């Protein structure tokens, strides 16, 4: 068990390292990062001047080192006095753009937002609680709907209850969730006028976004609960429980559901990870002020430090949640860690 | 569905009808008759494919023709020239029905291209990893595990934004994720298939490595890859429309279902039809592809039930 945990932690660490490399490369893959960041009508000279200012003209390993460790540290190490003076000068000048200075990812600094001129990671962290809230609400709704649906579906196999729930799950998996979001707005917000169309001012603003974000999770968990319950309901111990004369619903809930729950708990955990890693489209539909909404806005304004900070943060959370779920799974079912 | 060991060893073509019962294709068709949902899927997918191939035949009007005199007209609107706008018009007076029919092109092109590109990469990588084993396999498996742990949607959005939203970039970014699925499943299959005698036999008769990989191993993973391709086609169509919805799809004026839904979002309170119909057709397409995928999986590869979750 201990070796398993250590191995999984190490693996997650490597994954996160790889993600940081991807986040760094995001701007480099075009070959000319300065051109991506500048307005479309910029002249060639402007782009080159900007490139020099941002340090894009330096060798890529040095740029990566600065991205990770911070420009001050790297300049110190390389003895690049001129670069350091340039940065110091900018530090003293209150009107100079702040985007050039960075303390590096290891100190939690992903650079400044070009548009807002405040640290990108700070802005992302400010929006993060809203994304967490939305993800938790979505998982809650998914669990509340899918577990009874799956259990009933398996218990009343091949009846109309089963068919309704299975067809519903099939539709749920095939429906683009942002379209469900639009339909919910049309019906509940515009036609009935019960709920607001977008934004976040009171608790009930979360209802429609949470249903939308939770759609795929609901469909997938329903299918898993159903198939797990069908497996378990065929087991000998369930037959024994029934033959002892225990009431059917107690057999279903206490004997069957409990034993079917380990894979379900794992899937719920993974779904939470997926939702934390990106409710981008849902947030865009409902103008929900989370990280995804921030990112889409940043993309439209070519404000890439925010995009980089957001990808890094959400990837970190995603990897971390997966790690926790895996360890929890191994703890619930020790056979896993030996395979 | 392992190719006859003996035939492969001796490298002889066996006459199809001589030794076998009904072919896979015949079995699949028999099974199709018993499954109404799959019949619906096949019908609807064919319809969309025909729309995408020859939209000019089915599209009643010009999908790009704008006229602010027709601003947000409700379904069934008839203009002065006597043209009927069955599903209404959008904010530029364009016919929704015609745009839906033309929009099927981008969805299908992106979906199918992404399936093929990711399939080529994934199958090749998977066969190499599974066949050679050792450090090649270790490195490839680690790369796959790592890449699968990256949250995809956010990364896809960022990459498309940076690279620029063109058809080619969208396909590449979507394929970036799906090849991993092929590679992982193909690798696992090849690991077990390579222990079969027909592979040993092929080696003994002096076949080159590439010949073993692509003539002997590939046909045995083909059915698995077809199932993955169908099960993932729907997801790719959804990802494409999500990108278009966020303004990161193929640029206008080309009609895309996701782009139409984005138009509809601005007029939910006045013109519900713009957001309703493109989404409906999108959902039915994905549903049909998924129904076909379930059918293919049950026919070709019943062991893969678990993959569907």
XYZ file of C-alpha atoms in Angstrom:
648
model
C 0.000 0.000 0.000
C 2.730 2.454 0.933
C 4.745 1.718 -2.209
C 1.560 2.175 -4.231
C 0.915 5.595 -2.714
C 4.504 6.690 -3.232
C 4.436 5.477 -6.831
C 1.154 7.285 -7.555
C 2.427 10.514 -5.961
C 5.606 10.363 -8.018
C 3.571 9.738 -11.145
C 1.310 12.720 -10.431
C 4.374 14.856 -9.861
C 5.743 13.896 -13.295
C 2.356 14.532 -14.902
C 2.262 17.991 -13.395
C 5.787 18.665 -14.647
C 4.677 17.661 -18.128
C 1.676 19.974 -17.855
C 3.950 22.908 -16.958
C 6.039 22.158 -20.050
C 2.861 22.148 -22.158
C 1.696 25.404 -20.558
C 5.067 26.981 -21.317
C 5.086 25.636 -24.900
C 1.576 26.910 -25.592
C 2.895 30.234 -26.836
C 6.039 28.782 -28.411
C 4.363 26.323 -30.820
C 3.410 29.079 -33.223
C 7.116 29.877 -33.659
C 6.499 33.566 -33.101
C 4.880 34.181 -29.710
C 5.124 37.962 -29.956
C 2.980 37.948 -33.112
C 0.271 35.954 -31.302
C 0.200 38.440 -28.437
C 0.206 41.663 -30.467
C -2.870 43.118 -32.167
C -3.386 41.869 -35.722
C -2.545 45.208 -37.338
C 0.871 45.602 -35.620
C 3.883 46.360 -37.779
C 6.882 44.025 -38.037
C 9.013 46.492 -36.006
C 6.453 46.652 -33.224
C 6.396 42.883 -33.014
C 10.179 42.652 -32.880
C 10.451 45.359 -30.237
C 7.812 43.605 -28.155
C 9.540 40.275 -28.666
C 12.785 41.752 -27.318
C 11.070 43.386 -24.385
C 9.360 40.135 -23.398
C 12.546 38.125 -23.880
C 11.111 35.956 -26.659
C 14.344 36.535 -28.619
C 16.318 34.533 -26.039
C 17.062 30.796 -26.396
C 14.106 28.614 -25.459
C 15.850 26.801 -22.539
C 16.574 30.192 -20.946
C 12.976 31.304 -21.503
C 11.777 28.084 -19.877
C 14.132 28.560 -16.937
C 12.789 32.091 -16.488
C 9.223 30.843 -16.729
C 9.887 28.253 -14.020
C 12.363 30.021 -11.710
C 11.758 33.699 -12.400
C 13.744 36.171 -14.476
C 15.634 37.630 -11.513
C 17.029 34.256 -10.436
C 17.996 33.237 -13.961
C 19.627 36.601 -14.699
C 21.614 36.254 -11.458
C 22.707 32.745 -12.388
C 23.753 33.778 -15.888
C 25.311 36.986 -14.657
C 23.207 38.888 -17.181
C 23.664 42.328 -15.571
C 22.126 44.253 -18.435
C 18.877 42.251 -18.323
C 18.703 42.659 -14.573
C 19.202 46.412 -14.801
C 16.450 46.579 -17.391
C 14.061 44.791 -15.054
C 15.090 46.957 -12.073
C 14.502 50.050 -14.124
C 11.015 48.852 -15.039
C 10.408 48.084 -11.386
C 11.049 51.731 -10.483
C 8.983 53.209 -13.299
C 5.308 53.139 -12.280
C 4.111 53.704 -15.853
C 6.085 50.845 -17.411
C 4.123 47.725 -18.338
C 4.460 45.186 -15.569
C 4.218 42.180 -17.813
C 7.962 41.662 -18.261
C 8.758 40.805 -14.663
C 8.021 37.370 -13.348
C 9.059 35.526 -10.223
C 8.529 32.166 -11.905
C 6.104 29.325 -11.523
C 7.839 27.852 -8.471
C 6.924 31.013 -6.605
C 3.381 30.865 -7.964
C 3.896 33.677 -10.439
C 2.614 33.222 -13.984
C 3.257 36.796 -15.013
C 0.916 39.744 -15.261
C -2.355 39.912 -17.108
C -1.718 42.202 -20.085
C -5.119 43.782 -19.850
C -5.694 44.118 -16.116
C -1.992 44.557 -15.202
C -2.363 42.471 -12.044
C -0.844 39.029 -11.380
C -2.554 36.445 -13.614
C -2.625 33.725 -10.972
C -4.247 36.082 -8.471
C -7.053 36.774 -10.913
C -7.504 33.077 -11.624
C -7.573 32.219 -7.905
C -10.180 34.925 -7.384
C -12.497 33.133 -9.842
C -11.602 29.625 -8.703
C -14.073 29.331 -5.762
C -16.979 29.884 -8.177
C -15.778 27.019 -10.375
C -15.418 24.757 -7.308
C -18.912 25.699 -6.193
C -20.367 24.939 -9.613
C -18.509 21.604 -9.860
C -19.697 20.529 -6.381
C -23.296 21.527 -7.121
C -23.161 19.663 -10.439
C -21.839 16.490 -8.804
C -24.453 16.782 -6.048
C -27.284 17.015 -8.569
C -25.767 14.176 -10.611
C -25.586 11.899 -7.565
C -29.080 12.764 -6.342
C -30.568 11.894 -9.741
C -28.364 9.061 -10.948
C -28.158 6.760 -7.917
C -31.930 6.336 -7.443
C -32.328 6.111 -11.232
C -29.667 3.423 -11.539
C -30.920 1.428 -8.539
C -34.558 1.519 -9.697
C -33.487 0.661 -13.214
C -31.646 -2.467 -12.026
C -34.299 -3.481 -9.498
C -37.136 -3.186 -12.001
C -35.125 -4.545 -14.896
C -36.876 -4.560 -18.292
C -39.867 -2.584 -17.055
C -40.863 0.897 -18.167
C -38.821 2.345 -15.278
C -35.675 0.699 -16.631
C -36.392 1.759 -20.201
C -37.104 5.364 -19.242
C -33.941 5.646 -17.215
C -31.754 3.910 -19.829
C -33.143 5.971 -22.686
C -32.666 9.086 -20.564
C -29.035 8.157 -19.919
C -28.485 7.491 -23.627
C -29.901 10.906 -24.535
C -27.909 12.523 -21.758
C -24.669 11.169 -23.164
C -25.523 12.309 -26.679
C -26.745 15.799 -25.849
C -24.235 18.646 -26.017
C -24.526 20.089 -22.510
C -24.370 23.703 -23.673
C -27.489 23.062 -25.750
C -29.251 21.674 -22.657
C -28.203 24.924 -20.962
C -29.832 27.008 -23.709
C -33.037 24.932 -23.509
C -33.161 25.333 -19.715
C -32.807 29.100 -20.108
C -35.554 29.230 -22.742
C -37.947 27.204 -20.602
C -37.242 28.111 -16.970
C -35.906 31.635 -17.350
C -37.622 33.094 -20.400
C -40.909 31.175 -20.655
C -41.713 30.447 -17.005
C -39.618 33.256 -15.569
C -38.751 31.195 -12.469
C -34.982 31.456 -12.608
C -32.439 34.024 -13.829
C -30.821 33.607 -17.261
C -27.212 34.232 -16.258
C -24.757 35.678 -13.765
C -24.362 34.959 -10.062
C -26.112 37.180 -7.522
C -27.925 34.742 -5.242
C -27.845 31.025 -4.441
C -30.562 30.043 -6.916
C -28.469 31.374 -9.818
C -26.521 28.117 -9.575
C -29.443 25.758 -10.292
C -29.491 25.852 -14.094
C -25.678 25.919 -14.534
C -25.325 22.978 -12.123
C -27.874 20.853 -14.011
C -26.114 21.711 -17.278
C -22.621 20.944 -16.019
C -23.787 17.741 -14.334
C -25.466 16.269 -17.427
C -22.704 13.883 -18.553
C -21.871 12.849 -14.997
C -25.554 12.023 -14.380
C -25.742 9.861 -17.503
C -22.497 8.013 -16.841
C -23.157 7.390 -13.132
C -26.686 6.113 -13.889
C -25.295 3.573 -16.349
C -22.587 2.430 -13.956
C -24.957 2.110 -10.971
C -27.352 0.069 -13.088
C -24.716 -2.375 -14.352
C -23.076 -2.692 -10.919
C -26.428 -3.331 -9.256
C -27.299 -5.970 -11.856
C -23.996 -7.735 -11.134
C -24.508 -7.626 -7.383
C -28.207 -8.559 -7.391
C -27.216 -11.851 -9.043
C -24.816 -12.770 -6.191
C -25.347 -15.608 -3.758
C -25.358 -13.404 -0.673
C -28.266 -11.410 -2.067
C -30.191 -14.641 -2.609
C -29.314 -15.672 0.960
C -30.537 -12.354 2.310
C -33.797 -12.734 0.415
C -34.256 -16.333 1.548
C -33.903 -15.158 5.161
C -37.070 -13.186 4.504
C -35.537 -9.724 4.623
C -37.736 -7.040 3.090
C -36.807 -6.439 -0.540
C -35.905 -2.759 -0.249
C -33.530 -3.491 2.622
C -31.890 -6.194 0.522
C -31.509 -3.730 -2.324
C -30.198 -0.837 -0.286
C -28.191 -2.489 2.472
C -26.934 -5.664 0.848
C -26.703 -4.795 -2.804
C -26.138 -1.033 -3.064
C -23.468 -1.057 -0.373
C -21.491 -3.682 -2.244
C -21.979 -2.005 -5.598
C -20.766 1.331 -4.267
C -16.964 1.127 -4.550
C -16.702 1.644 -8.336
C -19.486 4.216 -8.112
C -17.631 6.243 -5.481
C -14.569 6.167 -7.735
C -16.507 7.349 -10.759
C -18.109 10.170 -8.748
C -14.610 11.236 -7.721
C -13.364 11.225 -11.296
C -16.400 13.162 -12.484
C -15.677 15.792 -9.827
C -12.113 15.974 -11.155
C -13.334 16.389 -14.724
C -15.767 19.123 -13.690
C -13.120 20.984 -11.696
C -10.833 20.693 -14.732
C -13.297 22.420 -16.949
C -16.847 23.648 -16.784
C -15.700 26.150 -19.403
C -18.585 25.770 -21.811
C -21.257 25.824 -19.096
C -19.698 28.929 -17.589
C -19.757 30.563 -21.027
C -23.471 29.766 -21.496
C -24.536 31.214 -18.152
C -21.866 33.923 -17.786
C -20.965 32.138 -14.550
C -17.986 34.046 -13.071
C -15.624 31.077 -12.760
C -12.215 30.261 -14.195
C -13.644 29.015 -17.506
C -15.525 32.256 -18.097
C -12.350 34.172 -17.269
C -10.358 32.064 -19.738
C -12.794 32.529 -22.626
C -12.746 36.274 -21.960
C -8.925 36.244 -21.785
C -8.707 34.339 -25.082
C -10.881 36.935 -26.794
C -8.486 39.614 -25.538
C -5.289 37.662 -26.285
C -4.442 37.840 -22.584
C -2.446 34.602 -22.515
C -0.801 34.756 -19.057
C -4.309 34.285 -17.628
C -4.883 31.312 -19.919
C -1.561 29.787 -18.869
C -2.237 30.326 -15.179
C -5.747 28.870 -15.495
C -4.629 25.767 -17.395
C -1.873 25.171 -14.846
C -4.178 25.604 -11.834
C -7.050 23.495 -13.152
C -4.659 20.783 -14.366
C -3.079 20.727 -10.917
C -6.491 20.337 -9.275
C -7.515 17.663 -11.785
C -4.339 15.632 -11.216
C -4.634 16.073 -7.448
C -8.268 14.917 -7.316
C -7.407 11.890 -9.461
C -4.559 11.046 -7.099
C -6.832 11.253 -4.055
C -9.522 9.146 -5.753
C -6.989 6.470 -6.754
C -5.576 6.254 -3.248
C -9.073 6.160 -1.769
C -10.007 3.407 -4.195
C -6.948 1.373 -3.259
C -7.806 1.859 0.410
C -11.412 0.726 -0.099
C -10.385 -2.197 -2.272
C -6.827 -3.325 -1.393
C -6.642 -5.674 -4.398
C -6.002 -2.629 -6.614
C -2.605 -1.735 -5.174
C -1.214 -5.177 -5.933
C -2.190 -5.328 -9.579
C -11.967 -12.763 -34.106
C -8.404 -14.022 -34.522
C -7.534 -14.712 -38.140
C -7.221 -18.462 -38.710
C -3.860 -19.454 -37.239
C -3.105 -22.145 -39.731
C -3.897 -20.057 -42.773
C -1.747 -17.238 -41.574
C 1.137 -19.510 -40.744
C 1.183 -20.994 -44.199
C 0.323 -17.628 -45.728
C -2.467 -19.135 -47.867
C -5.709 -17.400 -48.685
C -8.617 -19.552 -47.546
C -11.657 -19.447 -49.756
C -14.203 -17.418 -47.779
C -17.255 -19.585 -48.363
C -15.537 -22.929 -48.066
C -14.776 -23.146 -44.356
C -16.704 -20.385 -42.632
C -20.299 -19.798 -41.691
C -21.920 -16.415 -42.209
C -19.409 -13.562 -42.400
C -19.128 -10.874 -39.757
C -20.951 -8.564 -42.093
C -23.884 -10.970 -42.454
C -24.010 -11.509 -38.681
C -23.984 -7.764 -38.129
C -26.894 -7.300 -40.531
C -28.910 -10.066 -38.849
C -28.325 -8.378 -35.487
C -29.286 -4.994 -36.961
C -32.743 -6.286 -37.889
C -33.404 -7.104 -34.250
C -32.453 -3.645 -33.024
C -34.808 -0.799 -33.891
C -32.606 1.865 -32.214
C -29.654 0.844 -34.401
C -31.874 0.952 -37.492
C -32.897 4.475 -36.546
C -29.220 5.330 -36.019
C -28.220 3.947 -39.401
C -31.059 5.803 -41.111
C -30.348 9.135 -39.477
C -26.575 8.959 -39.957
C -27.108 8.150 -43.655
C -29.409 11.144 -43.934
C -26.838 13.488 -42.394
C -24.080 12.071 -44.597
C -26.212 12.718 -47.684
C -26.900 16.275 -46.465
C -23.176 16.824 -46.027
C -22.321 15.397 -49.450
C -24.900 17.267 -51.525
C -26.401 20.074 -49.412
C -27.314 22.059 -52.539
C -29.984 19.476 -53.425
C -31.756 19.527 -50.044
C -31.180 23.070 -48.905
C -34.371 24.957 -49.875
C -32.688 28.399 -49.856
C -29.261 30.023 -49.891
C -27.741 29.594 -46.397
C -25.734 32.818 -46.718
C -28.393 35.110 -48.140
C -28.901 37.992 -45.682
C -31.768 40.434 -45.514
C -32.563 42.493 -42.429
C -36.171 42.650 -43.629
C -36.336 39.014 -42.498
C -34.807 39.738 -39.036
C -35.711 36.932 -36.550
C -38.793 35.619 -38.336
C -40.611 32.720 -36.637
C -40.739 29.223 -38.175
C -43.103 29.010 -41.158
C -42.509 32.610 -42.270
C -43.244 33.263 -45.958
C -41.542 36.244 -47.598
C -42.803 38.388 -50.494
C -41.132 36.190 -53.103
C -43.146 33.244 -51.775
C -40.182 31.406 -50.162
C -41.053 29.585 -46.961
C -38.622 29.662 -44.010
C -39.711 26.419 -42.345
C -37.535 26.786 -39.256
C -37.465 30.581 -39.180
C -34.601 33.030 -39.729
C -31.681 34.289 -37.649
C -30.550 37.814 -36.741
C -29.272 38.388 -40.280
C -32.394 37.032 -41.932
C -30.738 33.795 -43.026
C -32.787 30.589 -43.355
C -32.189 28.278 -40.347
C -33.135 25.063 -42.183
C -30.690 25.714 -45.039
C -27.944 26.602 -42.585
C -28.552 23.400 -40.617
C -28.269 21.327 -43.791
C -25.066 23.069 -44.900
C -23.731 22.987 -41.324
C -23.698 19.182 -41.354
C -20.566 19.429 -43.501
C -18.232 20.901 -40.894
C -19.469 18.571 -38.147
C -18.945 15.461 -40.252
C -15.681 16.578 -41.851
C -14.127 17.478 -38.507
C -15.496 14.355 -36.775
C -14.425 11.913 -39.462
C -11.055 13.569 -40.125
C -10.267 13.574 -36.403
C -11.240 9.897 -36.136
C -8.952 8.993 -39.045
C -5.977 11.115 -37.966
C -6.123 9.928 -34.361
C -6.723 6.353 -35.531
C -3.629 6.324 -37.753
C -1.426 7.701 -34.975
C -2.981 5.655 -32.178
C -2.998 2.307 -33.998
C 0.604 2.694 -35.157
C 1.861 3.701 -31.723
C -0.219 0.992 -30.017
C 0.993 -1.791 -32.320
C 4.637 -0.777 -31.871
C 4.327 -0.520 -28.082
C 2.509 -3.822 -27.749
C 4.709 -5.781 -30.145
C 8.131 -4.577 -29.050
C 7.407 -4.372 -25.315
C 10.372 -3.526 -23.079
C 11.516 0.078 -22.808
C 9.636 1.157 -25.949
C 6.413 0.036 -24.312
C 7.318 1.573 -20.947
C 8.027 4.991 -22.448
C 4.927 5.000 -24.672
C 2.665 3.827 -21.850
C 4.002 6.534 -19.529
C 3.406 9.185 -22.197
C -0.156 7.936 -22.683
C -0.889 7.884 -18.931
C 0.517 11.395 -18.566
C -1.417 12.810 -21.501
C -4.673 11.246 -20.297
C -4.228 13.048 -16.976
C -4.338 16.480 -18.623
C -7.776 18.146 -18.540
C -8.615 18.286 -22.203
C -11.326 20.871 -22.953
C -9.455 23.811 -21.467
C -6.240 22.825 -23.243
C -8.076 22.340 -26.554
C -9.672 25.780 -26.301
C -6.335 27.427 -25.531
C -4.483 25.601 -28.315
C -7.097 26.391 -30.958
C -7.089 30.029 -29.861
C -3.316 30.285 -30.115
C -2.892 28.297 -33.344
C -5.839 30.017 -34.979
C -9.238 28.450 -35.642
C -8.854 26.688 -38.995
C -10.330 23.354 -40.046
C -6.910 21.732 -39.949
C -5.985 23.024 -36.476
C -9.331 21.996 -35.023
C -8.921 18.450 -36.353
C -5.360 18.216 -35.033
C -6.250 19.501 -31.568
C -9.210 17.104 -31.240
C -7.087 14.192 -32.515
C -4.457 15.070 -29.921
C -6.645 13.514 -27.270
C -8.300 10.612 -29.042
C -5.182 8.870 -30.374
C -4.403 8.006 -26.761
C -7.542 5.898 -26.510
C -6.709 3.912 -29.659
C -3.085 3.505 -28.603
C -3.992 2.173 -25.169
C -6.581 -0.344 -26.363
C -4.546 -1.515 -29.396
C -1.460 -1.962 -27.234
C -3.373 -4.202 -24.811
C -4.817 -6.252 -27.682
C -1.459 -6.696 -29.407
C 0.137 -7.805 -26.130
C -2.111 -10.868 -26.125
C -2.309 -11.445 -29.885
C 1.458 -11.558 -30.360
C 1.612 -14.723 -28.231
C -0.457 -16.624 -30.810
C 1.155 -19.270 -32.936
C 0.437 -17.562 -36.214
C 2.786 -14.748 -35.219
C 5.532 -17.174 -34.276
C 4.893 -18.942 -37.563
C 5.189 -15.710 -39.504
C 8.504 -15.010 -37.819
C 9.701 -18.547 -38.579
C 8.910 -18.164 -42.265
C 11.082 -15.090 -42.323
C 8.539 -12.282 -42.450
C 9.926 -8.823 -41.855
C 8.859 -6.940 -38.727
C 6.758 -4.384 -40.584
C 4.999 -7.193 -42.441
C 4.158 -8.918 -39.154
C 2.925 -5.656 -37.653
C 0.683 -4.565 -40.476
C -0.293 -7.773 -42.306
C -0.624 -10.128 -39.328
C -1.344 -7.981 -36.273
C -3.314 -5.097 -37.721
C -6.271 -7.140 -39.104
C -6.745 -8.603 -35.638
C -7.135 -5.214 -33.981
C -9.163 -3.744 -36.839
C -12.572 -4.558 -35.382
C -11.613 -3.038 -32.020
C -10.470 0.153 -33.696
C -13.670 0.400 -35.725
C -15.660 0.208 -32.495
C -13.530 2.912 -30.836
C -13.825 5.090 -33.929
C -17.624 4.939 -33.874
C -17.926 5.393 -30.114
C -15.652 8.453 -30.237
C -17.025 10.026 -33.424
C -19.989 11.436 -31.480
C -17.755 12.959 -28.820
C -15.612 14.621 -31.462
C -18.666 16.121 -33.135
C -19.693 17.535 -29.744
C -16.205 18.956 -29.111
C -16.203 20.610 -32.537
C -19.570 22.215 -31.881
C -18.422 23.345 -28.425
C -15.407 25.047 -30.014
C -17.669 26.703 -32.588
C -20.042 27.738 -29.813
C -17.167 29.514 -28.040
C -16.232 31.297 -31.274
C -13.225 29.028 -31.869
C -14.638 26.989 -34.743
C -14.281 27.323 -38.482
C -14.700 31.094 -39.007
C -17.965 32.568 -40.397
C -19.739 32.824 -42.782
C -19.412 29.005 -43.032
C -22.461 27.680 -41.174
C -21.674 25.385 -38.217
C -24.161 23.963 -35.727
C -22.135 25.223 -32.773
C -21.845 28.676 -34.332
C -25.612 28.798 -34.904
C -26.192 27.921 -31.240
C -23.877 30.780 -30.275
C -26.021 33.130 -32.415
C -29.101 31.723 -30.714
C -27.701 32.433 -27.247
C -28.045 36.174 -27.847
C -31.746 35.881 -28.755
C -33.085 33.330 -26.265
C -35.811 35.693 -25.101
C -37.050 36.716 -28.549
C -36.182 33.931 -31.003
C -35.993 30.496 -29.347
C -35.904 28.694 -32.705
C -32.319 29.742 -33.483
C -31.054 27.861 -30.430
C -33.503 24.959 -30.612
C -33.205 23.407 -34.078
C -29.413 23.250 -34.662
C -29.021 21.671 -31.222
C -31.769 19.158 -31.909
C -30.129 17.971 -35.118
C -26.748 17.907 -33.388
C -28.110 15.746 -30.574
C -29.892 13.364 -32.964
C -26.706 12.975 -35.017
C -24.588 12.180 -31.971
C -27.284 9.878 -30.589
C -27.460 8.002 -33.902
C -23.696 7.601 -34.083
C -23.691 6.311 -30.497
C -26.492 3.830 -31.250
C -24.500 2.551 -34.228
C -21.412 2.360 -32.025
C -23.234 0.250 -29.419
C -24.456 -2.087 -32.149
C -20.986 -2.454 -33.716
C -19.465 -3.076 -30.301
C -21.928 -5.831 -29.463
C -21.442 -7.475 -32.861
C -17.705 -7.087 -33.369
C -16.313 -6.989 -29.904
C -18.572 -7.951 -27.003
C -15.609 -7.828 -24.602
C -15.458 -4.075 -24.965
C -18.650 -3.324 -23.027
C -16.579 -1.741 -20.275
C -15.014 0.800 -22.586
C -18.317 2.504 -23.207
C -18.690 4.082 -19.770
